[in-house]
Tab-separated table of C-alpha atoms and ligand atoms in Angstrom:
chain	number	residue	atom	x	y	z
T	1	UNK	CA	-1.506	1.696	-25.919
T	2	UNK	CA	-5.168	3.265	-26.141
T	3	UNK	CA	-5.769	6.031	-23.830
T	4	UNK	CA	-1.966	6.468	-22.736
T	5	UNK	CA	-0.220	9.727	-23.143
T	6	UNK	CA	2.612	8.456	-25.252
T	7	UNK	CA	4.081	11.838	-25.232
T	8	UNK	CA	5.276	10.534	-20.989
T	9	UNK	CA	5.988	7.313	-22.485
T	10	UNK	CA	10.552	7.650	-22.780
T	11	UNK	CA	11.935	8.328	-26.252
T	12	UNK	CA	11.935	5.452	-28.354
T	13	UNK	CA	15.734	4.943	-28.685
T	14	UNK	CA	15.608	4.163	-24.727
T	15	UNK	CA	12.724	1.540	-25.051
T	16	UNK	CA	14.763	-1.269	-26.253
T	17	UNK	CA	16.982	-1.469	-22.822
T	18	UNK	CA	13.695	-0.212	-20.502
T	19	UNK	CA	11.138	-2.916	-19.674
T	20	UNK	CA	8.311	-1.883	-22.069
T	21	UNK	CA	5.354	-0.078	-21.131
T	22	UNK	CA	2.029	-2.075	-21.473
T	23	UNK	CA	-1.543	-0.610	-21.533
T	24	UNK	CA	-2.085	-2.280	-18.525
T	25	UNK	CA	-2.199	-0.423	-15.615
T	26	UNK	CA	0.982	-0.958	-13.808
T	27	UNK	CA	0.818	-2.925	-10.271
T	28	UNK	CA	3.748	-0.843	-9.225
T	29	UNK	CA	2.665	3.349	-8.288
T	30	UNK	CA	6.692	3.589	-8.669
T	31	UNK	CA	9.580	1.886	-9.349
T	32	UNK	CA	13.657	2.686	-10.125
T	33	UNK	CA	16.192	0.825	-12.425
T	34	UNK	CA	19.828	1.053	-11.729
T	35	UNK	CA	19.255	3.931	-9.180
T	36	UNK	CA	22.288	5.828	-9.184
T	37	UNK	CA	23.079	8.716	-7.149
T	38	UNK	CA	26.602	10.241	-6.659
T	39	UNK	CA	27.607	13.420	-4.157
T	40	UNK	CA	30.393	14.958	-4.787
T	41	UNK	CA	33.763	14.240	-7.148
T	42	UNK	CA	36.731	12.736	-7.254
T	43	UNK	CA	38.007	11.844	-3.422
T	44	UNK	CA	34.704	13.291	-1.738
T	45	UNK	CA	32.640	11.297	-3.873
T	46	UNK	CA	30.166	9.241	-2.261
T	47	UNK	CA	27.494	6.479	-3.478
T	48	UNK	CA	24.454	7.567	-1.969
T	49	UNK	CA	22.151	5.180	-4.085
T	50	UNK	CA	24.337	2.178	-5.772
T	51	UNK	CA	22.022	0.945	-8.462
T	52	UNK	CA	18.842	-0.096	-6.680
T	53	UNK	CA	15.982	-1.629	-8.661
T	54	UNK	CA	12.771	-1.543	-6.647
T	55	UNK	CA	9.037	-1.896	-7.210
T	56	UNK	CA	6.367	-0.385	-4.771
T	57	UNK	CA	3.261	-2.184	-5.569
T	58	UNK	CA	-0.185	0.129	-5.695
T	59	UNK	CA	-2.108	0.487	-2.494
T	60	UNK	CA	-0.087	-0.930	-0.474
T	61	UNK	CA	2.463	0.081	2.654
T	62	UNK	CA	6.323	0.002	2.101
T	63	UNK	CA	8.968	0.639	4.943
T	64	UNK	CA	12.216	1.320	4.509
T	65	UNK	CA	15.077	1.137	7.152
T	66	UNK	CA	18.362	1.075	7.532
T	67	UNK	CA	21.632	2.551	8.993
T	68	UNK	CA	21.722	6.138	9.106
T	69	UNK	CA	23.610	7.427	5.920
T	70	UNK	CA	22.154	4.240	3.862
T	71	UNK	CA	20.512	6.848	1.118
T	72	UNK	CA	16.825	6.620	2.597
T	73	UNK	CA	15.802	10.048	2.351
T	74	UNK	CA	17.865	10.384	-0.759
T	75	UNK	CA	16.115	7.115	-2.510
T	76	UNK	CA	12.905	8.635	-1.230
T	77	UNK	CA	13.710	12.495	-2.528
T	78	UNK	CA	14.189	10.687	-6.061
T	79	UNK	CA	11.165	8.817	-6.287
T	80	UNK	CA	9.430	11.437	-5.430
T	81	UNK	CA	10.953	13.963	-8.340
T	82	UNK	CA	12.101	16.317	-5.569
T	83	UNK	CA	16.385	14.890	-6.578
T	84	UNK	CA	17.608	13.860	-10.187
T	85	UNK	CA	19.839	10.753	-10.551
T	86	UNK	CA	23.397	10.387	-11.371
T	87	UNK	CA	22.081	7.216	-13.667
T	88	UNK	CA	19.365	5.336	-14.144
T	89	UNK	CA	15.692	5.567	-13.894
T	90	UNK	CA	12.768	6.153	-11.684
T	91	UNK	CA	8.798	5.657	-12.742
T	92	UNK	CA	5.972	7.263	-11.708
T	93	UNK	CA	3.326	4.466	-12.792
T	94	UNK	CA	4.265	4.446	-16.445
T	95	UNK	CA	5.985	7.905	-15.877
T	96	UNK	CA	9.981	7.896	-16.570
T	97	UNK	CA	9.957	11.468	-14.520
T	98	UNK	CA	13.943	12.027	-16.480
T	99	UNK	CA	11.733	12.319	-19.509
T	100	UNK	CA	9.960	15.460	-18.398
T	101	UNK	CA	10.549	19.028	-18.117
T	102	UNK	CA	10.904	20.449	-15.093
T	103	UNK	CA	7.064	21.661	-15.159
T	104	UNK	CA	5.913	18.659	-16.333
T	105	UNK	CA	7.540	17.181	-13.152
T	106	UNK	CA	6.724	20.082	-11.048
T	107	UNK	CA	2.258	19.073	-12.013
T	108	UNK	CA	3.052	15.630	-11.659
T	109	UNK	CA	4.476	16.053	-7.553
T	110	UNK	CA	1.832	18.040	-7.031
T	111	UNK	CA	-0.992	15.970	-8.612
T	112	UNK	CA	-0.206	12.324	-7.200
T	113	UNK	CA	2.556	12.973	-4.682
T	114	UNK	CA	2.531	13.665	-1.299
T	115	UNK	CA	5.540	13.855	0.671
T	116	UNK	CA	6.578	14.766	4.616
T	117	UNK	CA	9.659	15.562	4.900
T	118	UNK	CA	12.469	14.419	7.950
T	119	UNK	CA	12.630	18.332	8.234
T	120	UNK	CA	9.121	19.455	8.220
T	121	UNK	CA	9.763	22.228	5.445
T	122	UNK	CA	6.745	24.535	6.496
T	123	UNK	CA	6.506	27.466	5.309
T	124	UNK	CA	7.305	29.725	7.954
T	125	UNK	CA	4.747	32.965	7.512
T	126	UNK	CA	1.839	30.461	6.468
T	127	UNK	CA	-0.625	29.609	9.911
T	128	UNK	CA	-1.108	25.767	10.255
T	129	UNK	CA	-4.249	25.321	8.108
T	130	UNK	CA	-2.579	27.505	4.912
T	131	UNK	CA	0.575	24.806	5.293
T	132	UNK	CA	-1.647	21.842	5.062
T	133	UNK	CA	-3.266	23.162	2.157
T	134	UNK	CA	-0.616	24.923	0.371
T	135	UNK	CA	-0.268	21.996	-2.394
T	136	UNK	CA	-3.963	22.075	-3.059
T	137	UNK	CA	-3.765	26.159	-2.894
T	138	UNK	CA	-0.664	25.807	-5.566
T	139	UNK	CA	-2.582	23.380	-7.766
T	140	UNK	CA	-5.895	25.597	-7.958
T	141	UNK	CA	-8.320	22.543	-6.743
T	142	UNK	CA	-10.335	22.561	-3.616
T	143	UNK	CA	-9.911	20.148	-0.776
T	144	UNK	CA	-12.652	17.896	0.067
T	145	UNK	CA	-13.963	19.076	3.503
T	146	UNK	CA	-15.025	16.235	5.153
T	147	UNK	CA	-11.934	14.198	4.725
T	148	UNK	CA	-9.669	17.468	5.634
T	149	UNK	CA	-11.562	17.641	8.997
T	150	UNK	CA	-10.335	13.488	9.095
T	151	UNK	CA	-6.760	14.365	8.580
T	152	UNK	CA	-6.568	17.222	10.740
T	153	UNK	CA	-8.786	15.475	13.532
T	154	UNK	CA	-6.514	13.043	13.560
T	155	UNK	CA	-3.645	14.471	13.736
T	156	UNK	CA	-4.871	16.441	16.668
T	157	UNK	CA	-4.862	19.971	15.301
T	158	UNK	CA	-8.228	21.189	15.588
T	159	UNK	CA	-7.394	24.003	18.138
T	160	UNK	CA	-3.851	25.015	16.491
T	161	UNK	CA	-4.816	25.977	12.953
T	162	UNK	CA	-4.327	29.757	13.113
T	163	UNK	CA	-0.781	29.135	14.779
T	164	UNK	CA	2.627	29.774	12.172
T	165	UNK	CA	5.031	27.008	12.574
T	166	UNK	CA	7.521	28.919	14.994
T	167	UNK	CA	4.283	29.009	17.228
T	168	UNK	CA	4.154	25.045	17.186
T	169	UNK	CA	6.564	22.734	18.982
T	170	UNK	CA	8.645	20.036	17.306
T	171	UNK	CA	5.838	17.207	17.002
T	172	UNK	CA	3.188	19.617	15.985
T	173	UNK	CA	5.140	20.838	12.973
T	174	UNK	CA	5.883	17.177	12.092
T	175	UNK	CA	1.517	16.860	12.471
T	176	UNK	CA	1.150	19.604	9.823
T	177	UNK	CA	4.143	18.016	7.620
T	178	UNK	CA	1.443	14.986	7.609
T	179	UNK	CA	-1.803	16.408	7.297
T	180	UNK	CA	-0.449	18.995	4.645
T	181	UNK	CA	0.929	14.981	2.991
T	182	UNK	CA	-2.621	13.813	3.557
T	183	UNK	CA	-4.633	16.508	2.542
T	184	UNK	CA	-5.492	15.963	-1.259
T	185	UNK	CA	-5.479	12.153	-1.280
T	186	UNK	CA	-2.280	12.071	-3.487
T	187	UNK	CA	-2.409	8.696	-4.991
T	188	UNK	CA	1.295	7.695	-3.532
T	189	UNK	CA	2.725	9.771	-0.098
T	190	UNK	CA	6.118	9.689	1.093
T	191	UNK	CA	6.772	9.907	4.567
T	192	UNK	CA	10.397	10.238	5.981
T	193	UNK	CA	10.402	9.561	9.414
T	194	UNK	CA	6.973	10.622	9.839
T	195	UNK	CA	6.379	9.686	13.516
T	196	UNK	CA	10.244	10.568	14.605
T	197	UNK	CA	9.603	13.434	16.589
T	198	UNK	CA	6.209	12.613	18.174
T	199	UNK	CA	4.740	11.242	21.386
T	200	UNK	CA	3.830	7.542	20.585
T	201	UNK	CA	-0.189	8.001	21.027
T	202	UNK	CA	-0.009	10.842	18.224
T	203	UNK	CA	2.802	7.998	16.408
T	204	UNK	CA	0.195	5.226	16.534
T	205	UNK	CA	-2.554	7.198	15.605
T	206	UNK	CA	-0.757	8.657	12.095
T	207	UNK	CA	0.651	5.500	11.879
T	208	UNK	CA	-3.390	4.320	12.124
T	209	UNK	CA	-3.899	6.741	9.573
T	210	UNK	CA	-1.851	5.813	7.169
T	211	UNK	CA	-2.632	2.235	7.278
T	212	UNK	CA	-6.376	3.070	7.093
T	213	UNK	CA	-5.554	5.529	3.638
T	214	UNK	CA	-3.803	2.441	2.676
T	215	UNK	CA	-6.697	-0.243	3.300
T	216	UNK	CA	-9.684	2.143	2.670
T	217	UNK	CA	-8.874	4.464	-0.527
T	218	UNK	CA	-6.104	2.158	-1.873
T	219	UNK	CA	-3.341	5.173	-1.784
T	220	UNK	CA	0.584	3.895	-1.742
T	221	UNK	CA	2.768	4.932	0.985
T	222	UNK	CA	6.024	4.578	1.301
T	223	UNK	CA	7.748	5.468	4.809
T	224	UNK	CA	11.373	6.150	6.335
T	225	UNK	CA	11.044	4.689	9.723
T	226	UNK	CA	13.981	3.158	12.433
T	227	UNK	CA	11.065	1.834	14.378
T	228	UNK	CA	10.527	-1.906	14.323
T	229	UNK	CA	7.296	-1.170	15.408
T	230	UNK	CA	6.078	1.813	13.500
T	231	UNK	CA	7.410	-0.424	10.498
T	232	UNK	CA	5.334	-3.464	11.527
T	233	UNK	CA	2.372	-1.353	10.032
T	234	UNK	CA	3.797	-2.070	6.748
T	235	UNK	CA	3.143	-4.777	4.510
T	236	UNK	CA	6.983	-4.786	3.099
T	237	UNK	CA	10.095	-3.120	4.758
T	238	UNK	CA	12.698	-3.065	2.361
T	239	UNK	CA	16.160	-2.420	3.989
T	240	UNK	CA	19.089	-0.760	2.455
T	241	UNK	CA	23.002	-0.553	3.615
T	242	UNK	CA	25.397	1.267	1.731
T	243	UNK	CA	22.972	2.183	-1.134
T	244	UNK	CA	21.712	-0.739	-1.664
T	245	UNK	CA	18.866	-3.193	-1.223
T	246	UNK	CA	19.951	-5.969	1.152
T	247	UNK	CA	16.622	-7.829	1.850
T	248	UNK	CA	12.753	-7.386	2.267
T	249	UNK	CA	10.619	-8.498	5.047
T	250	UNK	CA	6.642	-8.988	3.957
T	251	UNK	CA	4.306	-9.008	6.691
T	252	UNK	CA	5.934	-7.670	8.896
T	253	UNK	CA	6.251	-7.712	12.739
T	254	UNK	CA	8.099	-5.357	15.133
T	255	UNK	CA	9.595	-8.388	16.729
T	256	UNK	CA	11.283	-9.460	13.252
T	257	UNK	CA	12.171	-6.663	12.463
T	258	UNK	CA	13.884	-6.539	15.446
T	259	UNK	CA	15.839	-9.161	15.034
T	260	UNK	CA	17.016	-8.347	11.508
T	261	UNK	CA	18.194	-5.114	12.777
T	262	UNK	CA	20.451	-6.933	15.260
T	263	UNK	CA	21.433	-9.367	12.940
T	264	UNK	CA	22.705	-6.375	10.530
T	265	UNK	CA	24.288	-4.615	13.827
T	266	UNK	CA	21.841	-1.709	13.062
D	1	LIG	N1	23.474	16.998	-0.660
D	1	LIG	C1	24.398	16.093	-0.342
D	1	LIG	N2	25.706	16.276	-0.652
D	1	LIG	C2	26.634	15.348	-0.374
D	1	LIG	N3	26.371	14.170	0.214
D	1	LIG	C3	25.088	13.921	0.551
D	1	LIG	C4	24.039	14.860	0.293
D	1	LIG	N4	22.866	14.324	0.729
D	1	LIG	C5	23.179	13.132	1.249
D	1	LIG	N5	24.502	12.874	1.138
D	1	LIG	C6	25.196	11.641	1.561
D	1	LIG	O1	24.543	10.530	0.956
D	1	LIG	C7	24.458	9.435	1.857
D	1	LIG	C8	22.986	9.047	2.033
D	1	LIG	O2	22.298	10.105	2.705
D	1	LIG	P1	20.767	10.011	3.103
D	1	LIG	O3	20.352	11.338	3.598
D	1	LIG	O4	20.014	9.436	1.961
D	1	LIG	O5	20.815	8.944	4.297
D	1	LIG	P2	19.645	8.386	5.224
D	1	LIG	O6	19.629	6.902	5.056
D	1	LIG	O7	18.396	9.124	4.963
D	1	LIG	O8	20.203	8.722	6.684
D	1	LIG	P3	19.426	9.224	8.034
D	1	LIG	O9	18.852	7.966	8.643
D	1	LIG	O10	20.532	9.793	8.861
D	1	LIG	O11	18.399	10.229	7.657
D	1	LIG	C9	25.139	9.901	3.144
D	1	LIG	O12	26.445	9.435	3.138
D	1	LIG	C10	25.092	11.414	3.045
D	1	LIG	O13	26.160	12.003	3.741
D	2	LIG	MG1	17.257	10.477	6.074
């Protein structure tokens, strides 16, 4: 336990049916137990997440797929703090995030997450450059140049900085959504549907990206994709139906992945 902040650790009267926490560092940059999420009451009310247990190991790339309506974005939204659950938990490393306050939860998104959302959500009077570095802007730290030139090289916005979103087309917004993901390094990035509304050069090369942030600086990503082959640059896709977990794929190929969509009827 030396050196861990045992004020994040979860109230003692929880640890005896949570796995305990170790002073290790954890393999897993998150992970749920009994993820439960519930819309709605009575005769409306639907299952969104039906008690999934999942680890995402550190530094590595996770895809998940499945039918649309399978709770991808909403299993994503809770990992990431931006959704609370109906039950169960969800870790941040050694971080049970229903153990902290709302601003406690609020530093820890904007310290080690980075997320692009299946709706963009840019900030519509920011230009381009201000969206990408809004997070770092909000947390009072300073990107690092070098690798912000990288991320917005990449993404091929060089000559579109000054523009405001309205000013951008459909696959350039999604290219800010990712660089603005990018920009600070976060140690784990969510990415729903990153590559959904591009041209697949700009898809391959984000796709490149991510894999390299992966490989090269260890960060975790985790990605929303119905691409067999944009999930073939994973090294898991986890697939989910109904809420659930139904079965994992490692090393992926788009071919495989192919066929276990058809298989499912997907
Ligand atoms: N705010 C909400 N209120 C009520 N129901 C919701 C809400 N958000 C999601 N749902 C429902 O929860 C289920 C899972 O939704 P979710 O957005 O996670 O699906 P998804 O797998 O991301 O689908 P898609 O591929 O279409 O993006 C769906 O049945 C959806 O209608
Ligand atoms: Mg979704």
């Amino acid at each position: 336990m030396v050196g861990m902040d045992t004020s994040l650790l979860p109230p003692p009267d929880t640890l005896d049916t949570d796995p305990a926490p170790t002073a290790a560092p954890t393999p897993h940059a998150a992970r749920t137990r009994n993820a439960t999420k519930i819309y709605g009451r009575g005769g409306t009310e639907v299952r969104a997440l039906d008690g999934i247990d999942v680890d995402l190991p550190s530094g590595r790339f996770t895809a998940i797929m499945g039918p649309s309506g399978s709770g991808k974005s909403t299993l994503m939204h809770c990992l990431a703090g931006l959704d609370t659950l109906s039950d169960g938990n969800v870790f941040v490393g050694d971080v049970d995030l229903g153990s902290l306050s709302d601003r406690e939860l609020t530093r820890l998104r904007r310290e080690r997450i980075g997320f692009v959302f299946q709706s963009f959500n840019l900030l519509p009077m920011l230009s381009a450059r201000e969206n990408i570095t809004l997070p770092m802007d909000l947390a009072g730290t300073k990107p690092d140049g070098e690798w912000l030139d990288t991320v917005i090289q990449t993404v091929g916005l060089t000559d579109r900085l000054s523009h405001r979103p309205s000013e951008l087309s459909g696959g350039q917004q999604q290219r800010v959504a990712v660089a603005r993901a990018l920009a600070n390094q976060p140690e784990l990035i969510f990415a729903d549907e990153p590559t959904g509304n591009l041209d697949s050069t700009t898809g391959t090369e984000i796709l490149g990206f991510m894999r390299y942030a992966v490989d090269r600086f260890a960060q975790t990503v985790v990605m929303v994709t119905h691409d067999p082959v944009a999930a073939a640059y994973a090294d898991t896709v986890l697939f989910l139906a109904d809420g659930r977990i139904v079965d994992s794929m490692a090393a992926p190929s788009a071919d495989r992945v192919l066929d276990r969509m058809k298989a499912f009827g997907a």
